[in-house]
mmCIF file of C-alpha atoms in Angstrom:
data_model
loop_
_atom_site.group_PDB
_atom_site.id
_atom_site.type_symbol
_atom_site.label_atom_id
_atom_site.label_comp_id
_atom_site.label_asym_id
_atom_site.label_seq_id
_atom_site.Cartn_x
_atom_site.Cartn_y
_atom_site.Cartn_z
ATOM 1 C CA MET T 2 50.725 -187.545 15.609
ATOM 2 C CA ASN T 3 52.830 -185.432 13.179
ATOM 3 C CA GLY T 4 50.567 -182.399 13.618
ATOM 4 C CA TYR T 5 48.129 -183.567 10.908
ATOM 5 C CA ARG T 6 44.427 -183.514 11.475
ATOM 6 C CA ILE T 7 41.800 -185.617 9.797
ATOM 7 C CA THR T 8 38.760 -183.777 8.508
ATOM 8 C CA ASP T 9 35.536 -185.339 7.278
ATOM 9 C CA LEU T 10 34.975 -183.776 3.861
ATOM 10 C CA GLY T 11 31.538 -185.288 3.317
ATOM 11 C CA GLU T 12 30.465 -187.401 0.389
ATOM 12 C CA ALA T 13 32.759 -187.915 -2.583
ATOM 13 C CA THR T 14 30.930 -185.591 -4.954
ATOM 14 C CA LEU T 15 32.229 -183.266 -7.622
ATOM 15 C CA ASP T 16 31.228 -180.193 -5.585
ATOM 16 C CA ASN T 17 32.983 -181.452 -2.448
ATOM 17 C CA TYR T 18 36.176 -182.232 -4.378
ATOM 18 C CA ALA T 19 36.094 -178.774 -5.987
ATOM 19 C CA ALA T 20 35.624 -177.109 -2.585
ATOM 20 C CA THR T 21 38.456 -179.187 -1.124
ATOM 21 C CA ARG T 22 40.734 -178.226 -4.007
ATOM 22 C CA ARG T 23 39.947 -174.526 -3.516
ATOM 23 C CA SER T 24 40.747 -174.865 0.182
ATOM 24 C CA LEU T 25 43.997 -176.648 -0.593
ATOM 25 C CA LEU T 26 44.958 -173.962 -3.122
ATOM 26 C CA ARG T 27 44.467 -171.296 -0.461
ATOM 27 C CA THR T 28 46.580 -173.357 1.960
ATOM 28 C CA ALA T 29 49.343 -173.719 -0.641
ATOM 29 C CA ASP T 30 49.289 -169.955 -1.246
ATOM 30 C CA ASP T 31 49.530 -169.268 2.487
ATOM 31 C CA LEU T 32 52.466 -171.648 2.781
ATOM 32 C CA THR T 33 54.178 -169.953 -0.173
ATOM 33 C CA VAL T 34 53.819 -166.560 1.534
ATOM 34 C CA ARG T 35 55.155 -167.961 4.830
ATOM 35 C CA ILE T 36 58.125 -169.537 3.019
ATOM 36 C CA ALA T 37 58.887 -166.240 1.261
ATOM 37 C CA SER T 38 58.792 -164.380 4.584
ATOM 38 C CA LEU T 39 61.376 -166.772 6.090
ATOM 39 C CA GLU T 40 63.842 -166.405 3.224
ATOM 40 C CA PRO T 41 66.746 -165.934 3.450
ATOM 41 C CA ALA T 42 67.250 -168.200 6.434
ATOM 42 C CA ARG T 43 70.040 -166.950 8.691
ATOM 43 C CA THR T 44 70.021 -169.518 11.494
ATOM 44 C CA MET T 45 69.739 -173.272 11.610
ATOM 45 C CA GLU T 46 66.364 -172.987 13.349
ATOM 46 C CA GLN T 47 65.019 -170.786 10.554
ATOM 47 C CA LEU T 48 66.386 -173.179 7.964
ATOM 48 C CA ASN T 49 64.659 -176.154 9.649
ATOM 49 C CA ARG T 50 61.356 -174.237 9.799
ATOM 50 C CA LEU T 51 61.767 -173.317 6.132
ATOM 51 C CA LEU T 52 62.410 -176.937 5.140
ATOM 52 C CA ALA T 53 59.411 -178.125 7.183
ATOM 53 C CA LEU T 54 57.159 -175.572 5.453
ATOM 54 C CA GLU T 55 58.449 -176.585 2.034
ATOM 55 C CA GLN T 56 57.758 -180.244 2.832
ATOM 56 C CA GLU T 57 54.244 -179.371 3.972
ATOM 57 C CA ARG T 58 53.702 -177.329 0.796
ATOM 58 C CA ARG T 59 54.818 -180.317 -1.332
ATOM 59 C CA ILE T 60 52.275 -182.537 0.414
ATOM 60 C CA VAL T 61 49.508 -179.975 -0.138
ATOM 61 C CA ILE T 62 50.431 -179.703 -3.830
ATOM 62 C CA GLU T 63 50.222 -183.507 -4.155
ATOM 63 C CA MET T 64 46.773 -183.380 -2.563
ATOM 64 C CA ILE T 65 45.723 -180.681 -5.050
ATOM 65 C CA SER T 66 46.949 -182.895 -7.880
ATOM 66 C CA SER T 67 44.941 -185.845 -6.538
ATOM 67 C CA CYS T 68 41.803 -183.713 -6.232
ATOM 68 C CA SER T 69 42.260 -182.419 -9.782
ATOM 69 C CA TYR T 70 42.627 -185.982 -11.046
ATOM 70 C CA VAL T 71 39.401 -187.078 -9.337
ATOM 71 C CA ILE T 72 37.547 -183.973 -10.516
ATOM 72 C CA GLU T 73 38.570 -184.617 -14.116
ATOM 73 C CA TRP T 74 37.491 -188.263 -13.780
ATOM 74 C CA LEU T 75 34.105 -187.251 -12.356
ATOM 75 C CA GLU T 76 33.554 -184.556 -14.995
ATOM 76 C CA LYS T 77 34.482 -186.663 -18.012
ATOM 77 C CA GLY T 78 33.315 -190.056 -16.786
ATOM 78 C CA LYS T 79 36.545 -191.750 -17.814
ATOM 79 C CA MET T 80 40.095 -192.084 -16.572
ATOM 80 C CA PRO T 81 42.075 -188.869 -17.112
ATOM 81 C CA GLY T 82 44.675 -189.177 -19.818
ATOM 82 C CA ASN T 83 42.829 -191.897 -21.732
ATOM 83 C CA ARG T 84 42.023 -190.882 -25.249
ATOM 84 C CA ARG T 85 39.108 -193.278 -25.456
ATOM 85 C CA GLY T 86 36.446 -194.147 -22.959
ATOM 86 C CA ILE T 87 35.288 -197.730 -22.597
ATOM 87 C CA GLU T 88 32.326 -196.993 -24.862
ATOM 88 C CA ARG T 89 34.705 -196.349 -27.763
ATOM 89 C CA ARG T 90 36.990 -199.352 -27.337
ATOM 90 C CA ALA T 91 37.445 -201.948 -30.030
ATOM 91 C CA GLY T 92 35.234 -205.028 -29.883
ATOM 92 C CA TYR T 93 37.896 -207.311 -28.459
ATOM 93 C CA GLN T 94 38.635 -204.825 -25.654
ATOM 94 C CA ARG T 95 35.062 -204.665 -24.363
ATOM 95 C CA GLU T 96 33.781 -207.104 -21.825
ATOM 96 C CA VAL T 97 31.197 -209.451 -23.242
ATOM 97 C CA LEU T 98 28.390 -210.105 -20.808
ATOM 98 C CA MET T 99 26.744 -213.492 -20.889
ATOM 99 C CA ASP T 100 23.421 -214.732 -19.603
ATOM 100 C CA ALA T 101 23.908 -216.354 -16.177
ATOM 101 C CA ASP T 102 21.416 -219.127 -16.995
ATOM 102 C CA ARG T 103 23.402 -220.140 -20.064
ATOM 103 C CA ILE T 104 26.627 -220.237 -18.038
ATOM 104 C CA ALA T 105 24.992 -222.436 -15.403
ATOM 105 C CA VAL T 106 23.803 -224.889 -18.071
ATOM 106 C CA LEU T 107 27.287 -224.970 -19.565
ATOM 107 C CA ARG T 108 28.917 -225.648 -16.181
ATOM 108 C CA GLU T 109 26.455 -228.447 -15.433
ATOM 109 C CA SER T 110 27.144 -230.124 -18.763
ATOM 110 C CA ALA T 111 30.902 -229.676 -18.277
ATOM 111 C CA GLY T 112 30.618 -231.230 -14.811
ATOM 112 C CA LYS T 113 28.813 -234.242 -16.231
ATOM 113 C CA ALA T 114 31.358 -234.608 -19.023
ATOM 114 C CA GLY T 115 34.264 -234.334 -16.578
ATOM 115 C CA SER T 116 32.878 -236.998 -14.252
ATOM 116 C CA SER T 117 33.361 -239.898 -16.661
ATOM 117 C CA PRO T 118 35.154 -242.850 -15.092
ATOM 118 C CA SER T 119 37.552 -243.187 -18.036
ATOM 119 C CA CYS T 120 39.190 -239.843 -17.249
ATOM 120 C CA GLY T 121 41.912 -240.367 -14.653
ATOM 121 C CA GLU T 122 43.154 -237.771 -12.203
ATOM 122 C CA GLU T 123 46.535 -237.519 -13.957
ATOM 123 C CA THR T 124 44.902 -236.950 -17.349
ATOM 124 C CA ARG T 125 42.636 -234.311 -15.849
ATOM 125 C CA SER T 126 45.601 -232.433 -14.338
ATOM 126 C CA GLN T 127 47.451 -232.564 -17.673
ATOM 127 C CA VAL T 128 44.437 -231.122 -19.469
ATOM 128 C CA ASP T 129 44.108 -228.403 -16.814
ATOM 129 C CA ARG T 130 47.802 -227.496 -17.246
ATOM 130 C CA VAL T 131 47.399 -227.228 -21.013
ATOM 131 C CA LEU T 132 44.215 -225.154 -20.754
ATOM 132 C CA ARG T 133 45.898 -222.686 -18.370
ATOM 133 C CA ILE T 134 48.174 -221.440 -21.160
ATOM 134 C CA LEU T 135 45.154 -220.233 -23.144
ATOM 135 C CA THR T 136 43.402 -216.917 -22.721
ATOM 136 C CA GLU T 137 39.926 -217.051 -21.237
ATOM 137 C CA ARG T 138 38.225 -216.606 -24.614
ATOM 138 C CA GLU T 139 40.442 -219.203 -26.317
ATOM 139 C CA ARG T 140 39.753 -221.640 -23.488
ATOM 140 C CA ASP T 141 35.994 -221.054 -23.729
ATOM 141 C CA CYS T 142 35.964 -221.685 -27.481
ATOM 142 C CA PHE T 143 38.253 -224.711 -27.231
ATOM 143 C CA VAL T 144 36.276 -226.380 -24.441
ATOM 144 C CA LEU T 145 32.943 -225.696 -26.123
ATOM 145 C CA ALA T 146 34.170 -227.086 -29.452
ATOM 146 C CA HIS T 147 36.215 -230.089 -28.331
ATOM 147 C CA GLY T 148 34.784 -230.809 -24.895
ATOM 148 C CA GLU T 149 31.117 -230.155 -25.540
ATOM 149 C CA GLY T 150 30.912 -230.716 -29.298
ATOM 150 C CA PHE T 151 29.362 -227.379 -30.233
ATOM 151 C CA THR T 152 29.739 -226.051 -33.766
ATOM 152 C CA PHE T 153 31.512 -222.754 -34.439
ATOM 153 C CA ALA T 154 28.146 -221.138 -35.186
ATOM 154 C CA GLU T 155 26.701 -222.315 -31.867
ATOM 155 C CA ILE T 156 29.781 -221.108 -29.977
ATOM 156 C CA ALA T 157 29.593 -217.744 -31.739
ATOM 157 C CA ASP T 158 25.936 -217.382 -30.809
ATOM 158 C CA PHE T 159 26.570 -218.509 -27.235
ATOM 159 C CA LEU T 160 29.519 -216.137 -26.635
ATOM 160 C CA GLY T 161 28.089 -213.240 -28.653
ATOM 161 C CA ILE T 162 30.981 -213.083 -31.133
ATOM 162 C CA SER T 163 31.289 -213.777 -34.845
ATOM 163 C CA LYS T 164 31.867 -217.218 -36.296
ATOM 164 C CA SER T 165 35.178 -216.084 -37.791
ATOM 165 C CA SER T 166 36.324 -214.908 -34.345
ATOM 166 C CA VAL T 167 35.608 -218.379 -32.997
ATOM 167 C CA GLY T 168 37.769 -219.792 -35.794
ATOM 168 C CA THR T 169 40.565 -217.357 -34.937
ATOM 169 C CA TYR T 170 40.430 -218.258 -31.246
ATOM 170 C CA MET T 171 40.437 -221.961 -32.091
ATOM 171 C CA THR T 172 43.458 -221.549 -34.384
ATOM 172 C CA ARG T 173 45.372 -219.655 -31.709
ATOM 173 C CA ALA T 174 44.432 -222.212 -29.074
ATOM 174 C CA SER T 175 45.490 -225.116 -31.271
ATOM 175 C CA ARG T 176 48.851 -223.478 -32.018
ATOM 176 C CA LYS T 177 49.524 -222.751 -28.347
ATOM 177 C CA ILE T 178 48.568 -226.285 -27.336
ATOM 178 C CA ALA T 179 50.714 -227.850 -30.074
ATOM 179 C CA LEU T 180 53.657 -225.686 -29.021
ATOM 180 C CA TYR T 181 53.137 -226.539 -25.347
ATOM 181 C CA VAL T 182 52.768 -230.279 -26.008
ATOM 182 C CA GLY T 183 55.867 -230.203 -28.254
ATOM 183 C CA ARG T 184 57.941 -228.541 -25.511
ATOM 184 C CA ALA T 185 56.612 -230.905 -22.855
ATOM 185 C CA GLY T 186 57.483 -233.888 -25.079
ATOM 186 C CA LYS T 187 61.059 -232.645 -25.529
ATOM 187 C CA ARG T 188 61.463 -232.235 -21.764
ATOM 188 C CA ALA T 189 60.186 -235.742 -21.107
ATOM 189 C CA GLY T 190 62.291 -237.302 -23.875
#
């Protein structure tokens, strides 16, 4: 099996990753010394051994890089290279958590509204197609306003956003829907 061995390194803790990186650094140094001792290669066999050692050294260096990446992530508590952690993101970038009980009530009322006999299967599929072009937040605001009859203030309170944000989402949703309906009308006509 390619001469590689699998070693259990224990739990994925900062100390274990640091110890693994130190071990890998020693291995890379040993490989560098072995490569230097084989240079210059005079025969084809020596050249093949040299190339195999260089390939092994490249793999070890990639493993060191991976360990360093994980160590930095564990030390800083955020993805390496990011200038901002999630705690410093703008309001629209953060996930807004909602109360599960409120979501359940909303789904029940939406289910009752959707089960009216006047709404045909074709109409329902058309509405679903139109709603799929909206972002999740735009869809939530649009359905709560037009489907459930909530006011912007109630939607803002329910979703934990400002009333003006609800207005912005509704404007965007209306524009996207008008554009989509206009394109669909041109295709049909």
